Amino acid sequence: MPLDPEVRRIIASSPPIPADLSSLSAQELRRNADRGMLSLYTGKEPVGSVEDLSVRTRDGSIGARIYRPAVDGRPLPLIVYYHGGGFVYYSVETHDNICRLLSTLSGAAVLSVGYRLAPENKFPAAAHDAYDSLVWAIDSAGDLGIDPRRIAVAGDSAGGNLAAVASLMARNSGLRGAPRAQALVYPVLNLADMSPSRFEFSEGYMLEERMDRWFVSQYLRDPSEARDPYASPLLAEDLRGLPPALILTAEYDPLRDQGEIYAHRLRTAGVDAVATRYLGMVHGFVRYYWVLGAGRDAISHVAGYLGRVLRGE
């Protein structure tokens, strides 16, 4: 399918990537990216309630935000959500509307995790925060009004990586009952990726190859860490026993192949996994859901899938 006309307009109006990435400041990029994403929305999605929290982790504490739908009955199922942003930028605040909508459409509470960002916090800081926040949610279920037996994880882009990593860590640690499912939206699953889509869409399709390499350089202390399954879950030798997965990919995304390969490997390992490719879309299309129907459809897709799993349907 041709590139969606609205996506083409979005790409054309996006600021160019600096010619010299070596001089790029992560802090400046973070400020500009956060400001740009917040400018996409002209209002707030309705949701039952919103509460800012502090989550205890092995290294201290991190910020988080919990959204509860306007539904009767407790305890609620929970979706632990990890935002995208190349491990470098975006935040609980930038993904506020996405999490509001996800909570309302799924009928579940959503815990949005403010994991530590690179380059100030290198791998495995974000991975540890992702898993620790899942464990914290289980341990705090009574206080949060959630059902610890009905917890799923989800995330977009780098957050999709963290959702997959949290699932892998949970299995390897013997964490019982959680997560029940994982929803990965155009996830980065292999930091050493050499798949065809990485080269076919390396330039001109929102996420460019040289920017992607820069993100990896900010996240990892050493390039050899790209082979660690907790950095690149696609490279894990054994995927048996992982939770069911929904993986959404975009047709014109350099990360497309690794998401679809992961779904195939999960199925081969006996895991119920579905990959859905959004035609005409590029990496990051969900954040434009305010103007892109496909973005809202993708959020609805994730909400419907996780809602059904968490209700036991």
C-alpha positions as a Markdown table, in Angstrom:
| # | Residue | x | y | z |
|---|---|---|---|---|
| 1 | Met | 0.0 | 0.0 | 0.0 |
| 2 | Pro | 1.3 | 3.5 | -0.7 |
| 3 | Leu | 2.4 | 5.7 | 2.1 |
| 4 | Asp | -0.6 | 7.2 | 3.7 |
| 5 | Pro | -1.1 | 10.9 | 2.5 |
| 6 | Glu | -1.5 | 12.2 | 6.0 |
| 7 | Val | 1.6 | 10.4 | 7.1 |
| 8 | Arg | 3.5 | 11.9 | 4.2 |
| 9 | Arg | 2.3 | 15.4 | 5.3 |
| 10 | Ile | 3.5 | 14.6 | 8.9 |
| 11 | Ile | 6.9 | 13.5 | 7.6 |
| 12 | Ala | 7.3 | 16.6 | 5.4 |
| 13 | Ser | 6.5 | 18.9 | 8.3 |
| 14 | Ser | 8.8 | 17.2 | 10.8 |
| 15 | Pro | 12.1 | 18.9 | 11.7 |
| 16 | Pro | 15.1 | 17.5 | 9.9 |
| 17 | Ile | 17.6 | 15.3 | 11.7 |
| 18 | Pro | 20.8 | 17.2 | 12.4 |
| 19 | Ala | 23.6 | 16.5 | 9.9 |
| 20 | Asp | 26.1 | 16.0 | 12.7 |
| 21 | Leu | 24.7 | 13.7 | 15.4 |
| 22 | Ser | 28.0 | 13.8 | 17.3 |
| 23 | Ser | 27.1 | 17.2 | 18.5 |
| 24 | Leu | 23.5 | 16.3 | 19.4 |
| 25 | Ser | 22.6 | 16.9 | 23.0 |
| 26 | Ala | 20.3 | 14.3 | 24.5 |
| 27 | Gln | 18.9 | 16.9 | 26.9 |
| 28 | Glu | 18.1 | 19.3 | 24.1 |
| 29 | Leu | 16.6 | 16.6 | 22.0 |
| 30 | Arg | 14.5 | 15.5 | 25.0 |
| 31 | Arg | 13.1 | 19.0 | 25.5 |
| 32 | Asn | 12.3 | 19.5 | 21.9 |
| 33 | Ala | 10.8 | 16.0 | 21.4 |
| 34 | Asp | 8.6 | 16.2 | 24.5 |
| 35 | Arg | 7.4 | 19.7 | 23.5 |
| 36 | Gly | 6.6 | 18.5 | 20.0 |
| 37 | Met | 4.6 | 15.5 | 21.2 |
| 38 | Leu | 2.6 | 17.4 | 23.7 |
| 39 | Ser | 1.7 | 19.9 | 21.0 |
| 40 | Leu | -0.1 | 17.1 | 19.0 |
| 41 | Tyr | -3.0 | 17.1 | 21.4 |
| 42 | Thr | -5.6 | 19.9 | 21.9 |
| 43 | Gly | -7.4 | 18.3 | 24.9 |
| 44 | Lys | -7.4 | 15.5 | 27.4 |
| 45 | Glu | -9.0 | 12.1 | 26.9 |
| 46 | Pro | -11.7 | 11.4 | 29.5 |
| 47 | Val | -10.9 | 8.8 | 32.1 |
| 48 | Gly | -12.2 | 7.9 | 35.5 |
| 49 | Ser | -9.3 | 9.0 | 37.6 |
| 50 | Val | -5.6 | 9.9 | 37.4 |
| 51 | Glu | -3.0 | 9.6 | 40.3 |
| 52 | Asp | 0.7 | 10.2 | 40.3 |
| 53 | Leu | 2.7 | 7.7 | 42.3 |
| 54 | Ser | 6.3 | 6.8 | 43.4 |
| 55 | Val | 7.4 | 3.3 | 42.5 |
| 56 | Arg | 10.1 | 1.5 | 44.6 |
| 57 | Thr | 12.8 | -0.2 | 42.6 |
| 58 | Arg | 16.1 | -1.9 | 43.4 |
| 59 | Asp | 17.9 | 1.4 | 42.8 |
| 60 | Gly | 15.6 | 3.8 | 44.6 |
| 61 | Ser | 12.3 | 5.1 | 43.2 |
| 62 | Ile | 10.9 | 6.3 | 40.0 |
| 63 | Gly | 7.7 | 8.3 | 39.1 |
| 64 | Ala | 4.6 | 6.7 | 37.6 |
| 65 | Arg | 1.0 | 7.5 | 37.0 |
| 66 | Ile | -2.0 | 5.3 | 37.3 |
| 67 | Tyr | -5.2 | 5.7 | 35.3 |
| 68 | Arg | -8.5 | 4.1 | 36.4 |
| 69 | Pro | -11.5 | 3.7 | 34.0 |
| 70 | Ala | -14.9 | 5.0 | 35.0 |
| 71 | Val | -16.3 | 1.6 | 35.7 |
| 72 | Asp | -17.9 | 0.0 | 38.7 |
| 73 | Gly | -16.2 | -2.8 | 40.6 |
| 74 | Arg | -12.8 | -3.5 | 42.2 |
| 75 | Pro | -10.3 | -5.0 | 42.0 |
| 76 | Leu | -9.4 | -3.9 | 38.4 |
| 77 | Pro | -7.2 | -5.6 | 35.9 |
| 78 | Leu | -4.0 | -3.7 | 35.2 |
| 79 | Ile | -1.9 | -2.8 | 32.2 |
| 80 | Val | 1.7 | -1.8 | 33.0 |
| 81 | Tyr | 2.7 | 0.6 | 30.2 |
| 82 | Tyr | 6.2 | 1.7 | 29.1 |
| 83 | His | 6.4 | 4.8 | 26.8 |
| 84 | Gly | 8.6 | 4.9 | 23.7 |
| 85 | Gly | 11.3 | 7.5 | 22.8 |
| 86 | Gly | 14.5 | 5.6 | 21.9 |
| 87 | Phe | 15.3 | 5.1 | 25.6 |
| 88 | Val | 16.3 | 8.8 | 25.6 |
| 89 | Tyr | 13.2 | 10.9 | 25.6 |
| 90 | Tyr | 9.4 | 11.1 | 26.2 |
| 91 | Ser | 7.8 | 10.5 | 29.5 |
| 92 | Val | 4.7 | 9.7 | 31.5 |
| 93 | Glu | 3.5 | 13.2 | 30.6 |
| 94 | Thr | 3.9 | 12.8 | 26.8 |
| 95 | His | 2.0 | 9.5 | 26.8 |
| 96 | Asp | -0.8 | 10.8 | 29.1 |
| 97 | Asn | -3.5 | 10.8 | 26.5 |
| 98 | Ile | -2.5 | 7.4 | 25.0 |
| 99 | Cys | -2.8 | 5.9 | 28.5 |
| 100 | Arg | -6.0 | 7.6 | 29.3 |
| 101 | Leu | -7.5 | 6.2 | 26.1 |
| 102 | Leu | -6.1 | 2.8 | 26.7 |
| 103 | Ser | -7.6 | 2.6 | 30.2 |
| 104 | Thr | -11.0 | 3.7 | 29.0 |
| 105 | Leu | -11.1 | 1.4 | 26.0 |
| 106 | Ser | -9.8 | -1.7 | 27.9 |
| 107 | Gly | -11.7 | -1.3 | 31.1 |
| 108 | Ala | -8.4 | -1.8 | 33.0 |
| 109 | Ala | -6.3 | 0.4 | 35.1 |
| 110 | Val | -3.1 | 1.6 | 33.4 |
| 111 | Leu | 0.2 | 2.1 | 35.3 |
| 112 | Ser | 2.5 | 4.4 | 33.1 |
| 113 | Val | 6.1 | 3.9 | 34.2 |
| 114 | Gly | 8.6 | 6.8 | 34.3 |
| 115 | Tyr | 11.7 | 4.6 | 33.8 |
| 116 | Arg | 15.2 | 6.1 | 33.9 |
| 117 | Leu | 16.4 | 7.5 | 30.6 |
| 118 | Ala | 19.7 | 7.3 | 28.7 |
| 119 | Pro | 22.4 | 8.5 | 28.4 |
| 120 | Glu | 22.3 | 9.5 | 32.1 |
| 121 | Asn | 21.2 | 6.0 | 32.9 |
| 122 | Lys | 22.7 | 3.3 | 30.7 |
| 123 | Phe | 21.5 | -0.3 | 30.1 |
| 124 | Pro | 20.3 | -2.1 | 32.1 |
| 125 | Ala | 18.7 | 0.7 | 34.2 |
| 126 | Ala | 15.6 | 1.0 | 32.1 |
| 127 | Ala | 15.2 | -2.8 | 31.9 |
| 128 | His | 15.5 | -3.1 | 35.7 |
| 129 | Asp | 12.9 | -0.3 | 36.2 |
| 130 | Ala | 10.6 | -2.1 | 33.8 |
| 131 | Tyr | 10.7 | -5.3 | 35.7 |
| 132 | Asp | 10.8 | -3.8 | 39.1 |
| 133 | Ser | 7.7 | -1.7 | 38.4 |
| 134 | Leu | 5.8 | -4.9 | 37.4 |
| 135 | Val | 6.9 | -6.6 | 40.7 |
| 136 | Trp | 5.9 | -3.4 | 42.6 |
| 137 | Ala | 2.5 | -3.4 | 41.1 |
| 138 | Ile | 1.9 | -7.0 | 42.1 |
| 139 | Asp | 3.2 | -6.3 | 45.7 |
| 140 | Ser | 1.0 | -3.1 | 45.9 |
| 141 | Ala | -2.1 | -4.6 | 44.4 |
| 142 | Gly | -4.2 | -4.1 | 47.5 |
| 143 | Asp | -3.3 | -0.5 | 47.8 |
| 144 | Leu | -3.8 | 0.1 | 44.1 |
| 145 | Gly | -7.2 | -1.6 | 44.0 |
| 146 | Ile | -6.0 | -4.0 | 41.3 |
| 147 | Asp | -6.1 | -7.8 | 40.8 |
| 148 | Pro | -2.5 | -9.2 | 40.9 |
| 149 | Arg | -3.7 | -12.2 | 38.9 |
| 150 | Arg | -4.8 | -10.0 | 36.0 |
| 151 | Ile | -1.8 | -7.9 | 35.0 |
| 152 | Ala | -0.5 | -7.4 | 31.4 |
| 153 | Val | 2.4 | -5.3 | 30.0 |
| 154 | Ala | 2.4 | -3.0 | 26.9 |
| 155 | Gly | 4.6 | -0.4 | 25.3 |
| 156 | Asp | 5.5 | 1.4 | 22.1 |
| 157 | Ser | 8.9 | 1.4 | 20.4 |
| 158 | Ala | 11.6 | 1.4 | 23.1 |
| 159 | Gly | 8.7 | 0.8 | 25.5 |
| 160 | Gly | 7.8 | -2.3 | 23.5 |
| 161 | Asn | 11.3 | -3.5 | 24.1 |
| 162 | Leu | 10.9 | -3.0 | 27.9 |
| 163 | Ala | 7.5 | -4.8 | 27.9 |
| 164 | Ala | 9.1 | -7.7 | 26.2 |
| 165 | Val | 12.1 | -7.6 | 28.5 |
| 166 | Ala | 9.9 | -7.4 | 31.6 |
| 167 | Ser | 8.1 | -10.5 | 30.3 |
| 168 | Leu | 11.4 | -12.3 | 29.8 |
| 169 | Met | 12.7 | -11.3 | 33.2 |
| 170 | Ala | 9.4 | -12.4 | 34.8 |
| 171 | Arg | 9.7 | -15.9 | 33.3 |
| 172 | Asn | 13.3 | -16.2 | 34.1 |
| 173 | Ser | 12.7 | -15.1 | 37.7 |
| 174 | Gly | 9.8 | -17.5 | 38.2 |
| 175 | Leu | 7.3 | -14.6 | 38.8 |
| 176 | Arg | 4.0 | -16.4 | 39.0 |
| 177 | Gly | 0.9 | -15.2 | 37.2 |
| 178 | Ala | 2.2 | -12.0 | 35.7 |
| 179 | Pro | 2.2 | -10.8 | 33.1 |
| 180 | Arg | -0.8 | -12.5 | 31.6 |
| 181 | Ala | -0.1 | -10.9 | 28.2 |
| 182 | Gln | 2.1 | -8.5 | 26.3 |
| 183 | Ala | 1.2 | -6.0 | 23.7 |
| 184 | Leu | 4.2 | -4.6 | 21.7 |
| 185 | Val | 3.6 | -1.6 | 19.4 |
| 186 | Tyr | 6.3 | -1.3 | 16.7 |
| 187 | Pro | 8.8 | -2.6 | 19.2 |
| 188 | Val | 12.6 | -2.5 | 19.0 |
| 189 | Leu | 13.6 | -6.0 | 19.8 |
| 190 | Asn | 17.1 | -6.4 | 18.4 |
| 191 | Leu | 19.6 | -3.6 | 18.9 |
| 192 | Ala | 22.0 | -5.5 | 16.5 |
| 193 | Asp | 19.3 | -5.8 | 13.8 |
| 194 | Met | 20.3 | -6.4 | 10.2 |
| 195 | Ser | 16.9 | -7.4 | 8.7 |
| 196 | Pro | 15.7 | -6.2 | 5.3 |
| 197 | Ser | 13.3 | -3.5 | 6.5 |
| 198 | Arg | 16.1 | -1.8 | 8.4 |
| 199 | Phe | 17.8 | -1.0 | 5.1 |
| 200 | Glu | 14.7 | -0.6 | 2.9 |
| 201 | Phe | 13.3 | 2.1 | 5.1 |
| 202 | Ser | 16.5 | 3.6 | 6.5 |
| 203 | Glu | 15.8 | 7.1 | 5.3 |
| 204 | Gly | 12.8 | 9.3 | 4.8 |
| 205 | Tyr | 10.3 | 7.3 | 6.9 |
| 206 | Met | 10.3 | 9.0 | 10.3 |
| 207 | Leu | 12.8 | 6.7 | 12.1 |
| 208 | Glu | 16.0 | 6.9 | 10.2 |
| 209 | Glu | 18.9 | 4.5 | 10.4 |
| 210 | Arg | 21.5 | 7.0 | 11.7 |
| 211 | Met | 19.1 | 8.2 | 14.4 |
| 212 | Asp | 18.4 | 4.7 | 15.4 |
| 213 | Arg | 22.1 | 4.0 | 15.7 |
| 214 | Trp | 22.5 | 7.1 | 17.9 |
| 215 | Phe | 19.7 | 5.9 | 20.2 |
| 216 | Val | 21.5 | 2.6 | 20.7 |
| 217 | Ser | 24.8 | 4.4 | 21.4 |
| 218 | Gln | 23.1 | 6.4 | 24.1 |
| 219 | Tyr | 21.5 | 3.4 | 25.7 |
| 220 | Leu | 24.3 | 0.9 | 25.7 |
| 221 | Arg | 27.6 | 1.2 | 27.6 |
| 222 | Asp | 29.3 | -1.0 | 25.0 |
| 223 | Pro | 28.1 | -2.2 | 21.6 |
| 224 | Ser | 28.6 | -5.8 | 22.8 |
| 225 | Glu | 25.6 | -5.4 | 25.1 |
| 226 | Ala | 23.4 | -5.4 | 22.0 |
| 227 | Arg | 23.6 | -9.2 | 22.2 |
| 228 | Asp | 22.2 | -9.4 | 25.7 |
| 229 | Pro | 18.6 | -10.7 | 25.6 |
| 230 | Tyr | 17.6 | -8.1 | 28.2 |
| 231 | Ala | 18.6 | -5.5 | 25.6 |
| 232 | Ser | 17.5 | -7.4 | 22.5 |
| 233 | Pro | 14.8 | -9.9 | 23.5 |
| 234 | Leu | 14.6 | -11.2 | 20.0 |
| 235 | Leu | 18.1 | -12.8 | 20.6 |
| 236 | Ala | 16.9 | -14.8 | 23.6 |
| 237 | Glu | 17.6 | -18.5 | 22.8 |
| 238 | Asp | 14.5 | -19.8 | 24.5 |
| 239 | Leu | 11.1 | -18.1 | 24.2 |
| 240 | Arg | 9.0 | -20.9 | 25.7 |
| 241 | Gly | 6.7 | -20.0 | 28.6 |
| 242 | Leu | 6.4 | -16.3 | 27.7 |
| 243 | Pro | 3.0 | -14.7 | 27.9 |
| 244 | Pro | 0.7 | -14.4 | 24.8 |
| 245 | Ala | 1.6 | -11.5 | 22.6 |
| 246 | Leu | 0.0 | -9.0 | 20.3 |
| 247 | Ile | 2.6 | -7.3 | 18.1 |
| 248 | Leu | 1.7 | -4.3 | 15.9 |
| 249 | Thr | 4.1 | -3.2 | 13.2 |
| 250 | Ala | 4.1 | -0.5 | 10.5 |
| 251 | Glu | 4.6 | -1.2 | 6.8 |
| 252 | Tyr | 7.2 | 1.6 | 6.3 |
| 253 | Asp | 9.1 | 1.0 | 9.6 |
| 254 | Pro | 12.8 | -0.1 | 9.7 |
| 255 | Leu | 11.8 | -2.1 | 12.8 |
| 256 | Arg | 9.0 | -3.9 | 11.1 |
| 257 | Asp | 10.8 | -7.1 | 10.4 |
| 258 | Gln | 12.1 | -7.7 | 13.9 |
| 259 | Gly | 8.6 | -7.4 | 15.4 |
| 260 | Glu | 7.2 | -9.9 | 12.9 |
| 261 | Ile | 10.2 | -12.2 | 13.3 |
| 262 | Tyr | 9.6 | -12.1 | 17.1 |
| 263 | Ala | 6.0 | -13.1 | 16.6 |
| 264 | His | 7.0 | -16.0 | 14.5 |
| 265 | Arg | 9.6 | -17.2 | 17.0 |
| 266 | Leu | 7.1 | -16.9 | 19.8 |
| 267 | Arg | 4.6 | -19.1 | 17.9 |
| 268 | Thr | 7.4 | -21.6 | 17.1 |
| 269 | Ala | 8.1 | -21.8 | 20.8 |
| 270 | Gly | 4.4 | -22.6 | 21.5 |
| 271 | Val | 3.4 | -19.1 | 22.6 |
| 272 | Asp | 0.1 | -17.6 | 21.3 |
| 273 | Ala | 1.3 | -14.6 | 19.3 |
| 274 | Val | -0.3 | -12.5 | 16.6 |
| 275 | Ala | 1.4 | -9.8 | 14.5 |
| 276 | Thr | -0.6 | -7.2 | 12.7 |
| 277 | Arg | 1.0 | -4.9 | 10.1 |
| 278 | Tyr | -0.6 | -1.5 | 9.7 |
| 279 | Leu | -0.4 | -0.6 | 6.0 |
| 280 | Gly | 0.7 | 2.8 | 4.8 |
| 281 | Met | 2.1 | 3.6 | 8.3 |
| 282 | Val | 5.5 | 4.6 | 9.7 |
| 283 | His | 7.2 | 4.2 | 13.0 |
| 284 | Gly | 5.6 | 6.2 | 15.7 |
| 285 | Phe | 2.2 | 6.5 | 14.0 |
| 286 | Val | 0.2 | 5.9 | 17.2 |
| 287 | Arg | 1.3 | 9.1 | 18.8 |
| 288 | Tyr | -0.5 | 10.9 | 15.9 |
| 289 | Tyr | -3.8 | 9.2 | 16.7 |
| 290 | Trp | -5.4 | 12.7 | 17.1 |
| 291 | Val | -5.2 | 13.1 | 13.3 |
| 292 | Leu | -4.5 | 9.5 | 12.1 |
| 293 | Gly | -7.4 | 7.1 | 12.2 |
| 294 | Ala | -4.9 | 4.2 | 12.1 |
| 295 | Gly | -3.3 | 5.5 | 15.3 |
| 296 | Arg | -6.6 | 5.4 | 17.2 |
| 297 | Asp | -7.4 | 2.0 | 15.6 |
| 298 | Ala | -4.1 | 0.6 | 17.0 |
| 299 | Ile | -4.8 | 1.8 | 20.5 |
| 300 | Ser | -8.3 | 0.3 | 20.3 |
| 301 | His | -6.7 | -3.0 | 19.0 |
| 302 | Val | -4.3 | -3.1 | 22.0 |
| 303 | Ala | -7.1 | -2.2 | 24.4 |
| 304 | Gly | -9.4 | -4.8 | 23.0 |
| 305 | Tyr | -6.8 | -7.6 | 23.0 |
| 306 | Leu | -5.6 | -6.9 | 26.5 |
| 307 | Gly | -9.1 | -6.3 | 27.9 |
| 308 | Arg | -10.2 | -9.7 | 26.6 |
| 309 | Val | -7.2 | -11.5 | 27.9 |
| 310 | Leu | -7.5 | -9.9 | 31.4 |
| 311 | Arg | -11.2 | -10.7 | 31.5 |
| 312 | Gly | -10.4 | -14.3 | 30.7 |
| 313 | Glu | -12.3 | -14.3 | 27.4 |
